[in-house]
Amino acid sequence: KRTWRTLDLKEKMNHPFYFPTESHSNLNSLFSLIYNSISASELTVYDAIDDGFTIALSKAAAVVVGETTETFTMEDEYGNFSDNEIKEPVVSADVMRFRIKEDWFFDRQRGIMDVRIIGICPVVEVKDQMGDYKGELPMYWVYFPEIRPLLANQETVSRWNDSERRTYDDLFFKRFFSSYVYKESSVYGRNITDYKIGLDALLEAQSINNKIFNFEQDLWQY
C-alpha cells in the first residue's frame, strides 16, 4: 500500500526536524539541510506539481520556490516616486510541514510489515500582507534515497540526553515522528479531504493506518 503523510512540525515530537531555525554548531533544521544542499548543487529536486519525480528543477529555479516579493515606494531627491521590490527567500522558520510519500509492504523473509520512504516535500505557509494564514504551498519533492546519505551525516539534538546524537536518518528509519495520512493509493487518486472533512478526515486517516496494522496481525495465528 502506498500512502502519503503530513508531518506537522508544530507537534512537540517533530521539533527535532524544525529546530534550530538558525543553523549553529554544525546543527541544521531539516529544511536548512535540504536548502543548503540544493545551493551547493548536491541534491536534485523535482517539481511539486507531480510526486512521481518526473520534472527536475534547476538549482536557480529551486532556490526561489516560495519566494515572496514586497513592493514599496521611494522618493528620490527630485521628488519623483518609484516602486521598488524586495525578494525574500523562504527561511527555515516558514516551513511548518513536510509531506512524505512511502510504500508499506510485507517482508516474507522476516515475516513483518516494513516501510520504505520514497520522497519528502517541504511545505511552506502562505500568508497575506497582514500576516494572516492563507494556505500552504508544496515547494518541491526530494527523492529520499538520494538525500539519505546527507541525513545520515546530520546530527540532531536529543530532547532528553545531550550525549546522544541521533541523525535525521535515525529519526526516519526508527519512525520517531508523528504524522497523519492525507492520501492512499486507490483507483480514485484523491486526497482524503476530497471526500471527508474535519473529524471525519482524521478518522479516515486512522482507518487507513489500522488496515495496514491489521494486515500484518491477520497473517498469524495465536
mmCIF file of C-alpha atoms in Angstrom:
data_model
loop_
_atom_site.group_PDB
_atom_site.id
_atom_site.type_symbol
_atom_site.label_atom_id
_atom_site.label_comp_id
_atom_site.label_asym_id
_atom_site.label_seq_id
_atom_site.Cartn_x
_atom_site.Cartn_y
_atom_site.Cartn_z
ATOM 1 C CA LYS A 1 0.000 0.000 0.000
ATOM 2 C CA ARG A 2 1.305 3.428 -0.932
ATOM 3 C CA THR A 3 0.456 6.267 1.440
ATOM 4 C CA TRP A 4 1.161 9.970 1.666
ATOM 5 C CA ARG A 5 1.602 11.532 5.105
ATOM 6 C CA THR A 6 1.821 15.011 6.582
ATOM 7 C CA LEU A 7 4.456 15.624 9.224
ATOM 8 C CA ASP A 8 3.412 18.716 11.213
ATOM 9 C CA LEU A 9 6.413 20.422 12.811
ATOM 10 C CA LYS A 10 4.203 22.212 15.336
ATOM 11 C CA GLU A 11 3.830 18.935 17.215
ATOM 12 C CA LYS A 12 6.340 18.531 20.041
ATOM 13 C CA MET A 13 7.512 15.117 18.843
ATOM 14 C CA ASN A 14 8.505 16.654 15.493
ATOM 15 C CA HIS A 15 10.511 19.561 16.935
ATOM 16 C CA PRO A 16 13.889 17.895 16.124
ATOM 17 C CA PHE A 17 13.031 18.439 12.436
ATOM 18 C CA TYR A 18 12.200 22.131 12.957
ATOM 19 C CA PHE A 19 14.890 23.384 15.332
ATOM 20 C CA PRO A 20 17.275 25.105 15.206
ATOM 21 C CA THR A 21 15.619 27.631 12.904
ATOM 22 C CA GLU A 22 19.033 29.303 12.547
ATOM 23 C CA SER A 23 21.972 26.980 11.958
ATOM 24 C CA HIS A 24 24.694 26.846 14.606
ATOM 25 C CA SER A 25 27.331 24.429 15.947
ATOM 26 C CA ASN A 26 27.002 22.192 12.864
ATOM 27 C CA LEU A 27 23.292 21.751 13.615
ATOM 28 C CA ASN A 28 20.718 22.405 10.904
ATOM 29 C CA SER A 29 16.971 22.042 10.664
ATOM 30 C CA LEU A 30 15.733 19.583 8.064
ATOM 31 C CA PHE A 31 14.757 22.343 5.648
ATOM 32 C CA SER A 32 18.088 24.146 6.111
ATOM 33 C CA LEU A 33 19.878 20.910 5.276
ATOM 34 C CA ILE A 34 17.820 20.495 2.101
ATOM 35 C CA TYR A 35 18.157 24.138 1.044
ATOM 36 C CA ASN A 36 21.914 24.244 1.644
ATOM 37 C CA SER A 37 22.362 21.004 -0.289
ATOM 38 C CA ILE A 38 20.427 22.453 -3.231
ATOM 39 C CA SER A 39 22.504 25.644 -3.119
ATOM 40 C CA ALA A 40 25.690 23.549 -3.143
ATOM 41 C CA SER A 41 24.409 21.518 -6.134
ATOM 42 C CA GLU A 42 24.500 18.338 -4.046
ATOM 43 C CA LEU A 43 20.827 17.499 -4.453
ATOM 44 C CA THR A 44 18.275 17.249 -7.250
ATOM 45 C CA VAL A 45 14.704 18.317 -6.520
ATOM 46 C CA TYR A 46 11.550 17.781 -8.535
ATOM 47 C CA ASP A 47 8.547 19.953 -9.289
ATOM 48 C CA ALA A 48 5.802 19.642 -6.663
ATOM 49 C CA ILE A 49 3.156 19.503 -9.395
ATOM 50 C CA ASP A 50 3.959 15.789 -9.703
ATOM 51 C CA ASP A 51 5.160 13.500 -6.897
ATOM 52 C CA GLY A 52 6.442 10.982 -9.452
ATOM 53 C CA PHE A 53 9.855 12.715 -9.676
ATOM 54 C CA THR A 54 9.416 13.384 -13.390
ATOM 55 C CA ILE A 55 10.220 17.105 -13.682
ATOM 56 C CA ALA A 56 13.636 18.011 -12.305
ATOM 57 C CA LEU A 57 14.172 21.628 -11.263
ATOM 58 C CA SER A 58 17.372 23.514 -11.924
ATOM 59 C CA LYS A 59 19.283 24.986 -8.999
ATOM 60 C CA ALA A 60 18.228 28.516 -9.990
ATOM 61 C CA ALA A 61 14.550 27.519 -10.152
ATOM 62 C CA ALA A 62 14.610 25.517 -6.916
ATOM 63 C CA VAL A 63 16.129 28.153 -4.617
ATOM 64 C CA VAL A 64 13.430 30.717 -5.487
ATOM 65 C CA VAL A 65 10.423 28.442 -4.904
ATOM 66 C CA GLY A 66 8.149 30.038 -2.316
ATOM 67 C CA GLU A 67 9.982 33.355 -2.550
ATOM 68 C CA THR A 68 7.849 36.360 -1.590
ATOM 69 C CA THR A 69 8.016 39.860 -3.031
ATOM 70 C CA GLU A 70 7.349 43.076 -1.158
ATOM 71 C CA THR A 71 6.782 46.337 -3.033
ATOM 72 C CA PHE A 72 7.452 49.744 -1.503
ATOM 73 C CA THR A 73 7.523 53.289 -2.879
ATOM 74 C CA MET A 74 10.601 55.508 -2.606
ATOM 75 C CA GLU A 75 11.047 59.196 -3.312
ATOM 76 C CA ASP A 76 14.280 60.453 -4.850
ATOM 77 C CA GLU A 77 15.948 63.819 -4.296
ATOM 78 C CA TYR A 78 13.928 65.365 -7.132
ATOM 79 C CA GLY A 79 10.582 64.402 -5.671
ATOM 80 C CA ASN A 80 9.969 61.539 -8.089
ATOM 81 C CA PHE A 81 8.366 58.370 -6.768
ATOM 82 C CA SER A 82 9.302 54.894 -7.892
ATOM 83 C CA ASP A 83 8.235 51.407 -6.915
ATOM 84 C CA ASN A 84 10.897 49.028 -5.674
ATOM 85 C CA GLU A 85 10.694 45.319 -4.924
ATOM 86 C CA ILE A 86 12.437 43.243 -2.274
ATOM 87 C CA LYS A 87 12.513 39.485 -2.734
ATOM 88 C CA GLU A 88 12.588 37.432 0.446
ATOM 89 C CA PRO A 89 13.542 33.738 0.166
ATOM 90 C CA VAL A 90 11.922 31.057 2.272
ATOM 91 C CA VAL A 91 13.633 30.607 5.629
ATOM 92 C CA SER A 92 13.591 27.575 7.880
ATOM 93 C CA ALA A 93 11.045 29.087 10.289
ATOM 94 C CA ASP A 94 8.497 29.373 7.439
ATOM 95 C CA VAL A 95 8.430 25.622 6.741
ATOM 96 C CA MET A 96 5.964 24.137 9.220
ATOM 97 C CA ARG A 97 5.135 20.854 7.473
ATOM 98 C CA PHE A 98 6.667 18.099 5.408
ATOM 99 C CA ARG A 99 4.885 15.625 3.170
ATOM 100 C CA ILE A 100 6.146 12.061 2.996
ATOM 101 C CA LYS A 101 5.492 9.516 0.258
ATOM 102 C CA GLU A 102 6.061 5.916 1.319
ATOM 103 C CA ASP A 103 5.361 2.269 0.484
ATOM 104 C CA TRP A 104 4.204 -0.318 3.010
ATOM 105 C CA PHE A 105 4.913 -3.954 2.159
ATOM 106 C CA PHE A 106 5.078 -7.369 3.798
ATOM 107 C CA ASP A 107 8.600 -8.790 4.057
ATOM 108 C CA ARG A 108 8.210 -12.560 3.778
ATOM 109 C CA GLN A 109 11.800 -13.236 4.780
ATOM 110 C CA ARG A 110 11.363 -11.580 8.171
ATOM 111 C CA GLY A 111 7.613 -12.038 8.482
ATOM 112 C CA ILE A 112 6.872 -8.385 9.251
ATOM 113 C CA MET A 113 5.343 -5.317 7.663
ATOM 114 C CA ASP A 114 8.007 -2.857 6.589
ATOM 115 C CA VAL A 115 8.046 0.610 5.063
ATOM 116 C CA ARG A 116 10.247 2.480 2.630
ATOM 117 C CA ILE A 117 10.110 6.254 2.334
ATOM 118 C CA ILE A 118 10.209 7.320 -1.308
ATOM 119 C CA GLY A 119 10.245 11.090 -1.085
ATOM 120 C CA ILE A 120 9.784 14.121 1.127
ATOM 121 C CA CYS A 121 8.370 17.534 0.300
ATOM 122 C CA PRO A 122 8.739 20.719 2.392
ATOM 123 C CA VAL A 123 5.552 22.765 2.683
ATOM 124 C CA VAL A 124 5.642 26.495 3.376
ATOM 125 C CA GLU A 125 2.804 28.504 4.889
ATOM 126 C CA VAL A 126 1.399 31.221 2.638
ATOM 127 C CA LYS A 127 0.373 34.458 4.355
ATOM 128 C CA ASP A 128 -1.062 37.731 3.112
ATOM 129 C CA GLN A 129 0.390 41.201 3.702
ATOM 130 C CA MET A 130 -1.340 41.348 7.087
ATOM 131 C CA GLY A 131 0.332 38.118 8.188
ATOM 132 C CA ASP A 132 -2.876 36.074 8.107
ATOM 133 C CA TYR A 133 -2.677 32.420 7.080
ATOM 134 C CA LYS A 134 -3.951 31.857 3.517
ATOM 135 C CA GLY A 135 -2.935 28.273 2.818
ATOM 136 C CA GLU A 136 0.123 26.138 2.130
ATOM 137 C CA LEU A 137 2.480 25.702 -0.795
ATOM 138 C CA PRO A 138 4.296 22.404 -1.510
ATOM 139 C CA MET A 139 7.768 23.517 -2.601
ATOM 140 C CA TYR A 140 9.374 20.510 -4.307
ATOM 141 C CA TRP A 141 9.843 16.779 -3.919
ATOM 142 C CA VAL A 142 13.157 15.239 -2.882
ATOM 143 C CA TYR A 143 13.942 11.615 -3.731
ATOM 144 C CA PHE A 144 14.614 10.072 -0.334
ATOM 145 C CA PRO A 145 17.309 7.522 -1.342
ATOM 146 C CA GLU A 146 19.275 10.422 -2.841
ATOM 147 C CA ILE A 147 19.153 12.606 0.266
ATOM 148 C CA ARG A 148 19.597 9.760 2.751
ATOM 149 C CA PRO A 149 23.447 9.986 2.869
ATOM 150 C CA LEU A 150 23.075 13.666 3.813
ATOM 151 C CA LEU A 151 20.512 12.820 6.502
ATOM 152 C CA ALA A 152 22.794 10.131 7.925
ATOM 153 C CA ASN A 153 25.577 12.691 8.436
ATOM 154 C CA GLN A 154 23.461 15.418 10.036
ATOM 155 C CA GLU A 155 23.095 15.113 13.803
ATOM 156 C CA THR A 156 20.039 16.346 15.681
ATOM 157 C CA VAL A 157 19.544 17.434 19.270
ATOM 158 C CA SER A 158 18.037 14.903 21.653
ATOM 159 C CA ARG A 159 15.341 16.250 23.949
ATOM 160 C CA TRP A 160 16.396 14.004 26.825
ATOM 161 C CA ASN A 161 20.099 13.244 26.594
ATOM 162 C CA ASP A 162 22.761 15.737 25.500
ATOM 163 C CA SER A 163 25.310 12.979 24.980
ATOM 164 C CA GLU A 164 23.074 11.170 22.493
ATOM 165 C CA ARG A 165 23.327 12.292 18.910
ATOM 166 C CA ARG A 166 20.724 10.891 16.565
ATOM 167 C CA THR A 167 20.766 11.719 12.877
ATOM 168 C CA TYR A 168 17.806 12.595 10.688
ATOM 169 C CA ASP A 169 18.164 9.174 9.092
ATOM 170 C CA ASP A 170 17.732 7.592 12.542
ATOM 171 C CA LEU A 171 14.551 9.589 13.145
ATOM 172 C CA PHE A 172 13.022 8.488 9.844
ATOM 173 C CA PHE A 173 14.239 4.878 9.994
ATOM 174 C CA LYS A 174 13.013 4.389 13.596
ATOM 175 C CA ARG A 175 9.737 6.223 12.814
ATOM 176 C CA PHE A 176 10.491 8.731 15.559
ATOM 177 C CA PHE A 177 7.959 11.256 14.328
ATOM 178 C CA SER A 178 4.246 11.964 14.432
ATOM 179 C CA SER A 179 2.232 12.132 11.216
ATOM 180 C CA TYR A 180 -1.173 11.520 9.689
ATOM 181 C CA VAL A 181 -2.240 10.101 6.339
ATOM 182 C CA TYR A 182 -3.715 12.533 3.833
ATOM 183 C CA LYS A 183 -3.847 10.188 0.833
ATOM 184 C CA GLU A 184 -3.621 6.494 -0.038
ATOM 185 C CA SER A 185 -3.182 4.711 -3.342
ATOM 186 C CA SER A 186 -6.571 3.967 -4.896
ATOM 187 C CA VAL A 187 -8.408 3.936 -8.202
ATOM 188 C CA TYR A 188 -9.720 7.434 -7.452
ATOM 189 C CA GLY A 189 -6.318 9.079 -6.906
ATOM 190 C CA ARG A 190 -7.764 11.626 -4.487
ATOM 191 C CA ASN A 191 -6.855 13.109 -1.124
ATOM 192 C CA ILE A 192 -8.860 12.280 1.967
ATOM 193 C CA THR A 193 -10.010 15.904 2.176
ATOM 194 C CA ASP A 194 -11.672 15.494 -1.226
ATOM 195 C CA TYR A 195 -14.346 13.253 0.301
ATOM 196 C CA LYS A 196 -14.013 13.769 4.080
ATOM 197 C CA ILE A 197 -13.705 16.924 6.166
ATOM 198 C CA GLY A 198 -12.819 17.796 9.745
ATOM 199 C CA LEU A 199 -13.010 14.970 12.257
ATOM 200 C CA ASP A 200 -14.191 12.520 9.586
ATOM 201 C CA ALA A 201 -10.938 13.095 7.665
ATOM 202 C CA LEU A 202 -8.856 12.308 10.761
ATOM 203 C CA LEU A 203 -10.884 9.160 11.422
ATOM 204 C CA GLU A 204 -10.426 8.079 7.807
ATOM 205 C CA ALA A 205 -6.656 8.564 8.150
ATOM 206 C CA GLN A 206 -6.666 6.447 11.302
ATOM 207 C CA SER A 207 -8.709 3.803 9.485
ATOM 208 C CA ILE A 208 -6.020 3.555 6.791
ATOM 209 C CA ASN A 209 -3.358 3.077 9.480
ATOM 210 C CA ASN A 210 -5.468 0.389 11.115
ATOM 211 C CA LYS A 211 -5.868 -1.511 7.831
ATOM 212 C CA ILE A 212 -2.088 -1.655 7.402
ATOM 213 C CA PHE A 213 -1.615 -2.777 11.012
ATOM 214 C CA ASN A 214 -4.371 -5.406 10.853
ATOM 215 C CA PHE A 215 -2.999 -6.852 7.616
ATOM 216 C CA GLU A 216 0.135 -7.956 9.457
ATOM 217 C CA GLN A 217 -1.767 -9.189 12.503
ATOM 218 C CA ASP A 218 -4.182 -11.275 10.421
ATOM 219 C CA LEU A 219 -1.313 -13.277 8.912
ATOM 220 C CA TRP A 220 -0.614 -15.016 12.233
ATOM 221 C CA GLN A 221 -2.449 -17.464 14.434
ATOM 222 C CA TYR A 222 -2.245 -17.059 18.190
#
